[in-house]
Amino acid sequence: MYKPTQGADAAIRQSFLVRAVVLAAVIALGQGCAGPISAKSAPDLGLTTASITERNVAFEGDESLLSDGRAILSALSATDLSDNAALPWENEDSGARGLITAYGAEQRDGRECLAFTTTRENFDGIGLYRGTACEDAAGVLRLYDFSSL
């Protein structure tokens, strides 16, 4: 015997089943996009972009030498380097001063760099140093290497 409600019930069940499957798929995809839920999140420090590898091993434990490096960068940045004249520099914080006697442009890791030689005179005496300063992505000179000869 034919019941007219059987077809309607089947259509409702089929519609409900389709909606349930779609909802389950959306929830599963949403969980996959959200990633794992963690109570503790931290920034990813493993990725550095547009930077020069830090090689300030010479400065470990010597804050005055790092400060002198900044003074040397200031002298290199503020001067027209085309005439190859000696450049004096002075660091009022450490009391050191010196004369950049040789400098020249070079390429390092695809960046414009300046290799230089300078004297450094402080209360310990006079020393001769060699360094390299390179432009970062913003065009600012950064000390790449600075060591005693």
Short mmCIF file of C-alpha atoms in Angstrom, two decimals:
data_model
loop_
_atom_site.label_atom_id
_atom_site.label_comp_id
_atom_site.label_asym_id
_atom_site.label_seq_id
_atom_site.Cartn_x
_atom_site.Cartn_y
_atom_site.Cartn_z
CA MET A 1 0.00 0.00 0.00
CA TYR A 2 1.28 3.41 -0.96
CA LYS A 3 1.67 6.07 1.72
CA PRO A 4 2.13 9.60 0.45
CA THR A 5 4.22 10.61 3.50
CA GLN A 6 6.95 8.01 2.86
CA GLY A 7 8.45 10.04 0.00
CA ALA A 8 8.30 13.24 1.97
CA ASP A 9 9.97 11.60 4.99
CA ALA A 10 12.73 10.19 2.78
CA ALA A 11 13.34 13.60 1.23
CA ILE A 12 13.53 15.22 4.67
CA ARG A 13 15.92 12.51 5.92
CA GLN A 14 18.07 12.86 2.79
CA SER A 15 18.13 16.67 3.14
CA PHE A 16 19.07 16.35 6.82
CA LEU A 17 21.81 13.83 5.99
CA VAL A 18 23.28 16.10 3.28
CA ARG A 19 23.28 19.07 5.68
CA ALA A 20 24.94 17.01 8.41
CA VAL A 21 27.68 15.81 6.03
CA VAL A 22 28.31 19.37 4.75
CA LEU A 23 28.42 20.73 8.31
CA ALA A 24 30.86 18.01 9.39
CA ALA A 25 33.09 18.77 6.38
CA VAL A 26 33.08 22.51 7.13
CA ILE A 27 33.98 21.89 10.77
CA ALA A 28 36.79 19.50 9.78
CA LEU A 29 38.20 21.99 7.28
CA GLY A 30 37.91 24.80 9.82
CA GLN A 31 39.90 22.83 12.37
CA GLY A 32 42.61 22.11 9.80
CA CYS A 33 42.96 25.80 8.95
CA ALA A 34 43.02 26.89 12.57
CA GLY A 35 46.04 24.73 13.38
CA PRO A 36 46.81 23.29 16.76
CA ILE A 37 45.47 25.17 19.72
CA SER A 38 48.22 26.01 22.17
CA ALA A 39 48.01 27.75 25.51
CA LYS A 40 51.52 29.11 25.03
CA SER A 41 52.36 30.87 21.79
CA ALA A 42 55.66 32.51 21.00
CA PRO A 43 57.05 34.40 18.02
CA ASP A 44 59.09 32.49 15.45
CA LEU A 45 62.64 33.70 16.02
CA GLY A 46 64.12 31.28 13.51
CA LEU A 47 63.24 33.44 10.51
CA THR A 48 65.08 36.66 9.78
CA THR A 49 64.50 38.56 6.58
CA ALA A 50 66.45 41.35 4.90
CA SER A 51 69.28 41.16 7.37
CA ILE A 52 73.01 40.68 7.51
CA THR A 53 74.25 37.83 9.63
CA GLU A 54 75.48 39.18 12.94
CA ARG A 55 79.17 38.56 13.43
CA ASN A 56 79.94 40.67 16.47
CA VAL A 57 82.07 38.01 18.14
CA ALA A 58 84.84 40.60 18.60
CA PHE A 59 82.51 42.67 20.78
CA GLU A 60 81.60 39.97 23.29
CA GLY A 61 82.45 41.33 26.72
CA ASP A 62 83.78 44.62 25.33
CA GLU A 63 81.01 47.21 25.29
CA SER A 64 83.47 50.08 24.64
CA LEU A 65 84.67 48.39 21.44
CA LEU A 66 81.07 48.06 20.26
CA SER A 67 80.50 51.71 21.10
CA ASP A 68 83.65 52.64 19.16
CA GLY A 69 82.34 50.65 16.20
CA ARG A 70 79.22 52.81 16.20
CA ALA A 71 81.37 55.97 16.23
CA ILE A 72 83.34 54.65 13.25
CA LEU A 73 80.09 53.93 11.38
CA SER A 74 78.95 57.45 12.10
CA ALA A 75 82.15 58.85 10.59
CA LEU A 76 81.84 56.62 7.51
CA SER A 77 78.17 57.55 7.02
CA ALA A 78 78.64 61.30 7.38
CA THR A 79 81.53 61.71 4.95
CA ASP A 80 81.91 61.81 1.18
CA LEU A 81 84.06 58.74 0.54
CA SER A 82 85.02 59.61 -3.04
CA ASP A 83 88.18 61.57 -2.19
CA ASN A 84 89.84 58.75 -0.13
CA ALA A 85 91.01 61.18 2.56
CA ALA A 86 91.73 59.90 6.07
CA LEU A 87 88.67 60.17 8.32
CA PRO A 88 89.04 61.05 11.99
CA TRP A 89 86.55 59.63 14.49
CA GLU A 90 86.02 60.07 18.21
CA ASN A 91 83.84 58.34 20.77
CA GLU A 92 83.08 60.65 23.68
CA ASP A 93 81.52 57.80 25.69
CA SER A 94 84.62 55.58 25.77
CA GLY A 95 87.25 58.29 25.27
CA ALA A 96 88.65 56.46 22.24
CA ARG A 97 89.54 58.08 18.96
CA GLY A 98 91.23 57.10 15.76
CA LEU A 99 91.82 57.65 12.08
CA ILE A 100 90.24 55.63 9.30
CA THR A 101 93.14 55.39 6.88
CA ALA A 102 91.93 53.02 4.19
CA TYR A 103 88.48 52.23 2.89
CA GLY A 104 86.99 50.87 -0.28
CA ALA A 105 83.72 49.53 -1.68
CA GLU A 106 83.11 45.81 -2.06
CA GLN A 107 80.24 43.37 -2.52
CA ARG A 108 79.43 40.89 0.24
CA ASP A 109 76.39 38.60 0.14
CA GLY A 110 74.92 40.79 -2.61
CA ARG A 111 75.13 43.98 -0.53
CA GLU A 112 77.12 47.17 -0.93
CA CYS A 113 79.85 47.18 1.73
CA LEU A 114 82.80 49.28 2.84
CA ALA A 115 86.00 47.60 3.98
CA PHE A 116 88.10 49.86 6.17
CA THR A 117 91.23 49.99 8.33
CA THR A 118 91.39 52.27 11.35
CA THR A 119 93.51 53.07 14.34
CA ARG A 120 91.97 53.05 17.80
CA GLU A 121 93.61 55.03 20.55
CA ASN A 122 92.35 54.71 24.13
CA PHE A 123 93.79 54.39 27.64
CA ASP A 124 95.05 50.85 26.79
CA GLY A 125 97.21 52.13 23.94
CA ILE A 126 96.97 52.32 20.17
CA GLY A 127 95.69 49.44 18.07
CA LEU A 128 95.06 48.78 14.40
CA TYR A 129 91.68 47.36 13.39
CA ARG A 130 90.05 46.12 10.22
CA GLY A 131 86.31 46.16 9.66
CA THR A 132 83.51 45.83 7.15
CA ALA A 133 80.30 47.84 7.15
CA CYS A 134 77.39 46.86 4.90
CA GLU A 135 74.10 48.50 4.04
CA ASP A 136 70.98 46.76 5.32
CA ALA A 137 67.70 46.61 3.37
CA ALA A 138 66.82 50.15 4.51
CA GLY A 139 70.17 51.52 3.28
CA VAL A 140 71.62 52.02 6.78
CA LEU A 141 75.28 51.09 7.34
CA ARG A 142 75.71 48.25 9.83
CA LEU A 143 78.99 46.93 11.21
CA TYR A 144 79.50 43.46 9.76
CA ASP A 145 82.98 42.70 11.04
CA PHE A 146 85.43 44.58 13.28
CA SER A 147 88.57 42.96 14.62
CA SER A 148 92.09 43.74 15.77
CA LEU A 149 94.97 43.18 13.35
#
